[in-house]
Amino acid sequence: MKTLIKDISSLVTIAGNNEKPRRGKELDNINEIQNGAIFFDEKILWVGSTQEAEIKLHNGEISPEQTISLKGKTVFPGFVDSHTHLVFAGDRANEFALRVRGATYQEIAERGGGIIATVKAVRKASEDELFENASKHLWSAIRHGTVAIEIKSGYGLDVENELKLLRVNKKLSGAFPIHIVPTFLGAHDFPPEYKNKPDDYVEIICKEMIPKVAELNLAKYCDCFVDKGYYTIQQAEKIFRTAQDYGLKIRMHADELADVGAGRFAGEIGAISADHLLFVSDESLEKMKNAGTIATLLPGTSYFIRMPYAPAKKIVEKEIPIALASDFNPGSCFTENMQIILSLAVTNLGLNCEQALVASTINGAHSLEISSLVGSLEVGKEATFAILDCSSYVEMFYHYGINHVKEVWVKGKKFIEN
Ligand code: NIG
Ligand code: FE
């Protein structure tokens, strides 16, 4: 239905200059229209001020079938959450309780908790159970303003269970109208049965998993946890070269626990994104910059497992494009609420509000290669956006810890009302 929304106190369009991921000073421009208006059917037909909309209405240039007035509200493109592990079973509340008593993420993993604890739960769960649990979390993410999301496998760690997780992803895509981008993360950890022969597991990933995932068209990207105690660059290279041969593109968990040169490797192999980067070196950042690799920052994880924050300001100063994402998962960051992530980005990563908005919308969309569809409010893109019960976007950051989202619209239709 042709709809005009007008009288929008703060219309955050993030429009213009969106051919490539934004970097440096480009991150500061959110292109806000005060007292804005937007006219759309499934796609955006026109964006401007309410005064301009009134003239167009008068001249018969736009003829809406419904008109909505949104005084005192903010409209923005919605969050593109480009890094999550949303399909899983069980919970790890016990680990959280140990961490607040002083145990570290790595100590818990060494004692058989961590990723492997979730792997055990996933292997026991049916596809329907996984779907039901994931749906619940996906609803919650959308209720908090997420309009497109990447979801990784990685809690199966054998052929059958990795495929099971990716099939659940596909089912979610059929059940929800938002973009769900699937990533194969068979190299998340080593399964217990291969703990002492990790290279044999790498063989299985390359010879069995990747060919099957590609044949069934179950993933767009391949990811690997390249870090101390997890995958080495040599192992990751084997996996990624195979993935590339099968048409999968590369994204990477990089330098989260220590500087192992994963950022440099991400640049060398042409990864679209290197994520976490808590301990990334200057040399790695140079390589990423030259390769155009996006630095995806996940401050919710630093907060939740009580680790240092990535050097976000330095990354921005070096003119490397940044994205902001949740890393939603049951172990290292258990929130699907991107508003909290943006709050942490400004208080603890040192970004400003505008940089945080650009990084979590259009740059997230670039990272998932869906920037022609979502991530900014521009003519020709999908009419997908979130309405905030705030008279200014700054209020979302200032009044923290609550859900400001009033409605989420997807492809021209109201999808959720809180
Ligand atoms: O991104 N770093 C590796 N993987 C996840 C943790 C997943 C888990 O603990 O279950 C992350 O933080
Ligand atoms: Fe992750």
Coordinates of C-alpha atoms and ligand atoms in Angstrom, one line a residue:
M1 CA 0.0 0.0 0.0
K2 CA 1.3 3.4 -0.9
T3 CA 2.1 5.1 2.4
L4 CA 3.3 8.5 3.4
I5 CA 4.9 8.9 6.9
K6 CA 5.4 12.6 7.8
D7 CA 6.1 14.9 10.7
I8 CA 9.0 12.6 11.7
S9 CA 11.0 14.6 14.3
S10 CA 14.3 12.9 13.3
L11 CA 14.6 11.0 10.0
V12 CA 18.0 9.4 10.0
T13 CA 18.5 8.4 6.3
I14 CA 22.3 7.5 6.2
A15 CA 21.8 8.5 2.5
G16 CA 24.5 9.3 0.0
N17 CA 28.0 8.1 -0.6
N18 CA 27.1 4.5 -0.1
E19 CA 28.8 2.7 -3.0
K20 CA 31.5 1.5 -0.7
P21 CA 31.7 0.8 3.0
R22 CA 32.2 4.1 4.8
R23 CA 35.4 5.0 6.5
G24 CA 37.1 7.9 8.3
K25 CA 35.1 11.2 8.2
E26 CA 32.4 9.5 6.1
L27 CA 31.3 7.7 9.2
D28 CA 30.1 11.0 10.7
N29 CA 27.4 11.8 8.1
I30 CA 24.0 10.3 9.0
N31 CA 22.1 12.7 6.7
E32 CA 19.4 13.5 9.2
I33 CA 16.2 15.3 8.1
Q34 CA 14.3 17.1 10.9
N35 CA 10.6 17.1 10.4
G36 CA 11.1 14.5 7.7
A37 CA 8.8 12.5 5.5
I38 CA 9.1 9.2 3.5
F39 CA 6.8 7.9 0.8
F40 CA 6.9 4.2 -0.2
D41 CA 5.2 1.0 -1.3
E42 CA 7.4 -2.1 -0.9
K43 CA 10.3 0.2 -2.0
I44 CA 11.1 3.7 -1.1
L45 CA 9.7 6.1 -3.6
W46 CA 10.6 9.5 -2.1
V47 CA 12.4 10.9 1.0
G48 CA 12.5 14.6 2.1
S49 CA 11.0 17.1 4.5
T50 CA 7.4 17.3 5.6
Q51 CA 7.1 20.8 3.9
E52 CA 8.3 19.3 0.6
A53 CA 5.9 16.4 1.0
E54 CA 2.9 18.8 1.6
I55 CA 3.8 20.6 -1.7
K56 CA 4.0 17.3 -3.6
L57 CA 0.7 16.2 -2.2
H58 CA -0.8 19.5 -3.2
N59 CA 0.6 19.1 -6.8
G60 CA -0.6 15.5 -7.0
E61 CA 3.0 14.3 -7.4
I62 CA 2.5 11.8 -4.7
S63 CA -0.9 10.1 -3.9
P64 CA -0.7 8.0 -0.7
E65 CA -3.4 5.4 0.2
Q66 CA -2.6 6.0 3.8
T67 CA -0.8 8.9 5.7
I68 CA 0.7 8.5 9.1
S69 CA 2.0 11.4 11.3
L70 CA 4.9 10.6 13.6
K71 CA 5.5 13.6 15.8
G72 CA 8.1 13.2 18.4
K73 CA 9.5 10.0 16.8
T74 CA 12.8 9.0 15.1
V75 CA 12.9 6.8 12.0
F76 CA 16.2 5.1 11.0
P77 CA 17.1 2.2 8.6
G78 CA 17.2 -0.4 11.3
F79 CA 20.2 -2.4 12.4
V80 CA 22.1 -4.8 10.1
D81 CA 23.6 -7.2 12.6
S82 CA 26.5 -8.7 10.6
H83 CA 27.9 -11.2 13.2
T84 CA 25.7 -13.6 15.2
H85 CA 25.6 -17.3 16.3
L86 CA 21.8 -17.2 16.7
V87 CA 21.1 -21.0 16.2
F88 CA 22.0 -23.0 19.2
A89 CA 20.6 -25.2 22.0
G90 CA 20.9 -25.0 25.8
D91 CA 22.4 -22.2 27.9
R92 CA 25.6 -21.3 29.6
A93 CA 24.4 -19.4 32.6
N94 CA 26.7 -21.5 34.8
E95 CA 29.7 -20.1 33.0
F96 CA 28.4 -16.6 33.4
A97 CA 28.2 -17.2 37.2
L98 CA 31.8 -18.5 37.2
R99 CA 33.0 -15.5 35.2
V100 CA 31.6 -13.0 37.6
R101 CA 33.5 -14.8 40.3
G102 CA 36.7 -14.3 38.3
A103 CA 37.1 -17.3 35.9
T104 CA 38.2 -16.3 32.4
Y105 CA 36.5 -17.3 29.1
Q106 CA 39.6 -19.4 28.2
E107 CA 39.8 -21.2 31.6
I108 CA 36.2 -22.2 31.3
A109 CA 36.7 -23.5 27.8
E110 CA 39.8 -25.5 28.9
R111 CA 37.6 -27.2 31.6
G112 CA 35.2 -28.5 28.9
G113 CA 32.8 -25.5 28.9
G114 CA 32.7 -22.8 26.2
I115 CA 31.8 -23.6 22.6
I116 CA 32.0 -27.4 23.3
A117 CA 29.3 -27.2 25.9
T118 CA 26.9 -25.7 23.3
V119 CA 28.1 -28.3 20.7
K120 CA 27.0 -31.1 23.1
A121 CA 23.5 -29.5 23.5
V122 CA 23.1 -28.9 19.7
R123 CA 24.0 -32.5 18.9
K124 CA 21.2 -33.7 21.2
A125 CA 18.7 -31.2 19.9
S126 CA 16.2 -31.9 17.0
E127 CA 15.9 -29.5 14.1
D128 CA 12.5 -28.4 15.4
E129 CA 13.9 -27.6 18.8
L130 CA 16.7 -25.6 17.3
F131 CA 14.2 -23.7 15.0
E132 CA 11.9 -22.9 17.9
N133 CA 14.8 -21.6 20.1
A134 CA 16.3 -19.6 17.2
S135 CA 12.8 -18.1 16.3
K136 CA 12.4 -16.8 19.8
H137 CA 15.7 -15.0 19.7
L138 CA 15.2 -13.7 16.2
W139 CA 11.8 -12.2 17.2
S140 CA 13.7 -10.5 20.1
A141 CA 16.4 -9.2 17.8
I142 CA 13.7 -7.7 15.5
R143 CA 11.8 -6.2 18.4
H144 CA 15.0 -4.4 19.3
G145 CA 15.4 -3.0 15.8
T146 CA 17.4 -5.5 13.8
V147 CA 16.1 -5.7 10.2
A148 CA 18.8 -7.9 8.6
I149 CA 21.1 -10.5 10.2
E150 CA 24.0 -12.8 9.6
I151 CA 23.8 -16.2 11.3
K152 CA 26.7 -18.7 11.6
S153 CA 26.7 -22.4 12.1
G154 CA 29.6 -23.7 14.3
Y155 CA 28.0 -25.5 17.2
G156 CA 27.7 -28.9 15.3
L157 CA 31.3 -29.6 14.4
D158 CA 30.5 -32.7 12.4
V159 CA 29.0 -33.0 9.0
E160 CA 25.5 -34.0 10.1
N161 CA 25.2 -31.3 12.8
E162 CA 26.7 -28.5 10.9
L163 CA 24.2 -29.2 8.0
K164 CA 21.4 -29.4 10.6
L165 CA 22.2 -25.9 11.9
L166 CA 22.4 -24.4 8.3
R167 CA 19.1 -26.1 7.5
V168 CA 17.6 -24.3 10.4
N169 CA 19.0 -21.0 9.0
K170 CA 17.3 -21.7 5.7
K171 CA 14.0 -22.4 7.5
L172 CA 14.3 -19.1 9.4
S173 CA 14.7 -17.4 6.0
G174 CA 11.4 -18.9 4.8
A175 CA 9.6 -17.9 8.1
F176 CA 10.8 -14.3 8.5
P177 CA 10.6 -11.5 6.0
I178 CA 14.0 -10.0 6.9
H179 CA 17.3 -10.8 5.2
I180 CA 19.1 -13.7 6.9
V181 CA 22.6 -14.3 5.6
P182 CA 24.1 -17.7 6.4
T183 CA 27.7 -18.4 7.2
F184 CA 29.4 -21.8 7.5
L185 CA 31.6 -21.9 10.7
G186 CA 32.6 -25.5 10.9
A187 CA 36.0 -24.2 12.1
H188 CA 34.7 -22.7 15.2
D189 CA 36.5 -25.1 17.5
F190 CA 37.8 -28.6 17.3
P191 CA 35.3 -31.3 18.2
P192 CA 36.2 -33.4 21.3
E193 CA 36.7 -36.5 19.2
Y194 CA 39.4 -34.7 17.1
K195 CA 41.1 -32.8 20.0
N196 CA 44.3 -34.7 19.5
K197 CA 44.2 -34.9 15.7
P198 CA 43.1 -31.4 14.7
D199 CA 44.4 -31.7 11.2
D200 CA 42.2 -34.6 10.5
Y201 CA 39.2 -32.5 11.4
V202 CA 40.5 -29.8 9.0
E203 CA 40.5 -32.5 6.3
I204 CA 36.9 -33.3 7.0
I205 CA 35.9 -29.6 6.8
C206 CA 37.7 -29.4 3.4
K207 CA 36.8 -32.7 1.9
E208 CA 33.3 -33.2 3.3
M209 CA 31.7 -30.2 4.9
I210 CA 32.5 -27.4 2.4
P211 CA 31.6 -29.4 -0.7
K212 CA 28.2 -30.4 0.9
V213 CA 27.4 -26.9 2.1
A214 CA 28.2 -25.5 -1.4
E215 CA 26.2 -28.3 -3.2
L216 CA 23.1 -27.6 -1.0
N217 CA 23.6 -23.9 -1.3
L218 CA 23.4 -23.5 2.5
A219 CA 25.9 -20.6 3.1
K220 CA 27.2 -17.4 1.5
Y221 CA 30.3 -17.1 3.6
C222 CA 32.9 -19.3 5.3
D223 CA 34.3 -18.2 8.7
C224 CA 37.0 -19.6 11.0
F225 CA 38.1 -18.8 14.6
V226 CA 41.8 -17.8 14.0
D227 CA 43.2 -17.3 17.4
K228 CA 45.4 -18.6 20.2
G229 CA 44.3 -22.1 21.2
Y230 CA 42.0 -22.4 18.2
Y231 CA 42.8 -22.5 14.4
T232 CA 46.3 -21.6 13.1
I233 CA 46.7 -19.4 10.1
Q234 CA 48.0 -22.5 8.2
Q235 CA 44.9 -24.5 9.1
A236 CA 42.6 -21.5 8.3
E237 CA 44.3 -21.0 4.9
K238 CA 43.6 -24.5 3.9
I239 CA 39.9 -24.1 4.8
F240 CA 39.6 -20.7 3.2
R241 CA 41.3 -21.7 -0.1
T242 CA 38.9 -24.6 -0.3
A243 CA 35.9 -22.4 0.5
Q244 CA 36.9 -19.9 -2.2
D245 CA 37.2 -22.8 -4.7
Y246 CA 33.6 -23.6 -3.9
G247 CA 32.4 -20.1 -4.3
L248 CA 32.1 -19.1 -0.6
K249 CA 33.5 -15.8 0.5
I250 CA 35.5 -15.2 3.6
R251 CA 34.9 -13.6 7.0
M252 CA 36.9 -14.3 10.1
H253 CA 37.0 -14.3 13.9
A254 CA 40.4 -12.6 14.2
D255 CA 42.8 -11.8 17.1
E256 CA 40.1 -11.9 19.8
L257 CA 42.2 -13.6 22.5
A258 CA 45.7 -12.7 21.3
D259 CA 47.5 -11.1 18.4
V260 CA 48.2 -14.1 16.1
G261 CA 48.4 -12.0 12.9
A262 CA 44.9 -13.0 11.9
G263 CA 44.0 -9.4 10.8
R264 CA 47.0 -9.5 8.4
F265 CA 45.9 -12.8 7.1
A266 CA 42.4 -11.6 6.6
G267 CA 43.7 -8.8 4.4
E268 CA 46.0 -11.2 2.5
I269 CA 43.2 -13.7 1.8
G270 CA 40.7 -11.0 0.8
A271 CA 38.3 -11.5 3.7
I272 CA 35.3 -9.2 3.4
S273 CA 35.4 -8.7 7.2
A274 CA 37.7 -9.4 10.1
D275 CA 35.9 -9.5 13.4
H276 CA 36.7 -8.9 17.1
L277 CA 40.3 -7.5 16.7
L278 CA 40.8 -6.9 20.4
F279 CA 44.6 -7.5 20.0
V280 CA 45.1 -6.6 16.4
S281 CA 48.5 -5.2 15.5
D282 CA 49.3 -2.1 13.5
E283 CA 50.8 -4.2 10.8
S284 CA 47.6 -6.2 10.5
L285 CA 45.6 -3.0 10.3
E286 CA 47.8 -1.8 7.4
K287 CA 47.1 -5.0 5.5
M288 CA 43.3 -4.8 6.2
K289 CA 43.3 -1.2 5.0
N290 CA 45.0 -2.0 1.7
A291 CA 42.7 -5.0 1.1
G292 CA 39.5 -3.1 2.0
T293 CA 38.6 -5.6 4.7
I294 CA 35.9 -4.3 7.1
A295 CA 36.8 -4.3 10.8
T296 CA 33.7 -5.6 12.6
L297 CA 33.7 -4.5 16.2
L298 CA 31.8 -6.5 18.8
P299 CA 31.9 -4.5 22.1
G300 CA 29.1 -6.6 23.7
T301 CA 31.6 -9.5 23.8
S302 CA 34.4 -7.5 25.5
Y303 CA 31.8 -6.3 28.1
F304 CA 30.3 -9.8 28.7
I305 CA 33.5 -11.8 29.0
R306 CA 35.3 -8.9 30.6
M307 CA 38.1 -8.4 28.0
P308 CA 39.7 -5.3 26.6
Y309 CA 38.0 -3.3 23.9
A310 CA 39.2 -3.2 20.3
P311 CA 41.2 -0.1 19.3
A312 CA 38.2 1.4 17.5
K313 CA 39.4 5.0 17.4
K314 CA 42.7 4.0 15.9
I315 CA 40.9 1.9 13.3
V316 CA 38.7 4.8 12.3
E317 CA 41.7 7.2 12.2
K318 CA 43.5 4.7 9.9
E319 CA 40.5 5.0 7.6
I320 CA 39.5 1.3 7.8
P321 CA 35.8 0.8 7.4
I322 CA 34.1 -0.4 10.6
A323 CA 30.9 -2.3 11.2
L324 CA 29.3 -2.9 14.6
A325 CA 27.5 -6.1 15.4
S326 CA 26.2 -8.1 18.4
D327 CA 28.1 -11.4 18.2
F328 CA 24.9 -12.8 19.8
N329 CA 25.6 -16.3 21.2
P330 CA 25.0 -18.2 24.5
G331 CA 28.6 -18.0 25.7
S332 CA 30.4 -14.8 25.0
C333 CA 27.6 -12.3 24.4
F334 CA 24.1 -13.1 25.3
T335 CA 22.1 -10.2 24.0
E336 CA 20.3 -9.8 20.7
N337 CA 19.7 -6.1 21.5
M338 CA 21.7 -3.9 19.2
Q339 CA 20.8 -0.8 21.1
I340 CA 22.9 -2.0 23.9
I341 CA 25.8 -2.7 21.5
L342 CA 25.6 0.9 20.2
S343 CA 25.5 2.2 23.8
L344 CA 28.8 0.2 24.5
A345 CA 30.3 1.5 21.2
V346 CA 30.0 5.1 22.4
T347 CA 30.8 4.6 26.1
N348 CA 33.6 2.0 25.8
L349 CA 34.9 1.9 22.2
G350 CA 35.0 5.7 22.0
L351 CA 32.9 6.1 18.8
N352 CA 30.4 9.0 18.5
C353 CA 26.7 8.4 18.0
E354 CA 26.8 9.1 14.2
Q355 CA 29.8 6.6 13.7
A356 CA 27.9 4.0 15.7
L357 CA 24.8 4.4 13.6
V358 CA 26.6 4.3 10.3
A359 CA 28.6 1.2 11.4
S360 CA 25.5 -0.7 12.4
T361 CA 23.4 0.1 9.4
I362 CA 24.9 0.8 6.0
N363 CA 28.4 -0.7 6.8
G364 CA 26.8 -3.8 8.3
A365 CA 24.9 -4.1 5.0
H366 CA 28.1 -3.7 3.0
S367 CA 29.7 -6.4 5.1
L368 CA 26.9 -8.8 4.1
E369 CA 26.8 -7.5 0.5
I370 CA 23.1 -6.4 0.8
S371 CA 23.8 -2.6 0.7
S372 CA 21.7 -2.1 -2.4
L373 CA 18.6 -3.3 -0.5
V374 CA 18.9 -2.2 3.2
G375 CA 21.0 -0.1 5.5
S376 CA 20.0 3.4 4.4
L377 CA 16.7 5.1 3.5
E378 CA 17.1 6.0 -0.2
V379 CA 14.9 5.9 -3.3
G380 CA 14.8 2.4 -4.8
K381 CA 15.8 0.5 -1.6
E382 CA 13.4 -1.7 0.4
A383 CA 11.0 0.3 2.6
T384 CA 12.5 -1.4 5.7
F385 CA 13.1 0.7 8.8
A386 CA 12.5 1.0 12.6
I387 CA 10.6 3.7 14.4
L388 CA 12.0 4.8 17.7
D389 CA 10.0 6.4 20.5
C390 CA 12.6 9.2 20.7
S391 CA 12.4 12.8 19.4
S392 CA 16.1 12.6 18.5
Y393 CA 18.4 9.7 17.7
V394 CA 20.8 10.8 20.5
E395 CA 18.0 9.8 23.0
M396 CA 18.5 6.2 22.1
F397 CA 22.1 6.4 23.4
Y398 CA 21.4 8.8 26.2
H399 CA 18.5 6.9 27.8
Y400 CA 20.3 3.5 27.8
G401 CA 19.2 0.0 28.7
I402 CA 15.6 0.2 27.6
N403 CA 14.0 -0.7 24.3
H404 CA 13.2 2.4 22.3
V405 CA 11.8 0.6 19.3
K406 CA 8.1 1.2 18.7
E407 CA 7.6 -0.4 15.3
V408 CA 9.6 -2.3 12.7
W409 CA 8.5 -2.1 9.0
V410 CA 9.8 -4.6 6.5
K411 CA 9.3 -4.1 2.7
G412 CA 6.6 -1.5 3.2
K413 CA 4.5 -3.3 5.8
K414 CA 4.4 -2.9 9.5
F415 CA 5.9 -6.2 10.9
I416 CA 6.2 -5.6 14.6
E417 CA 4.6 -3.2 17.0
N418 CA 6.0 -3.2 20.6
Ligands
NIG1 O1 32.5 -14.8 18.6 N1 35.1 -16.3 19.4 C1 34.5 -17.3 19.0 N2 33.2 -17.5 19.0 C2 32.3 -16.8 19.7 C3 32.0 -17.4 21.0 C4 31.0 -18.4 20.9 C5 30.8 -19.1 22.2 O2 31.4 -18.9 23.3 O3 29.9 -19.9 22.2 C6 32.5 -15.4 19.7 O4 32.8 -14.7 20.7
FE2 FE 31.4 -14.7 17.0

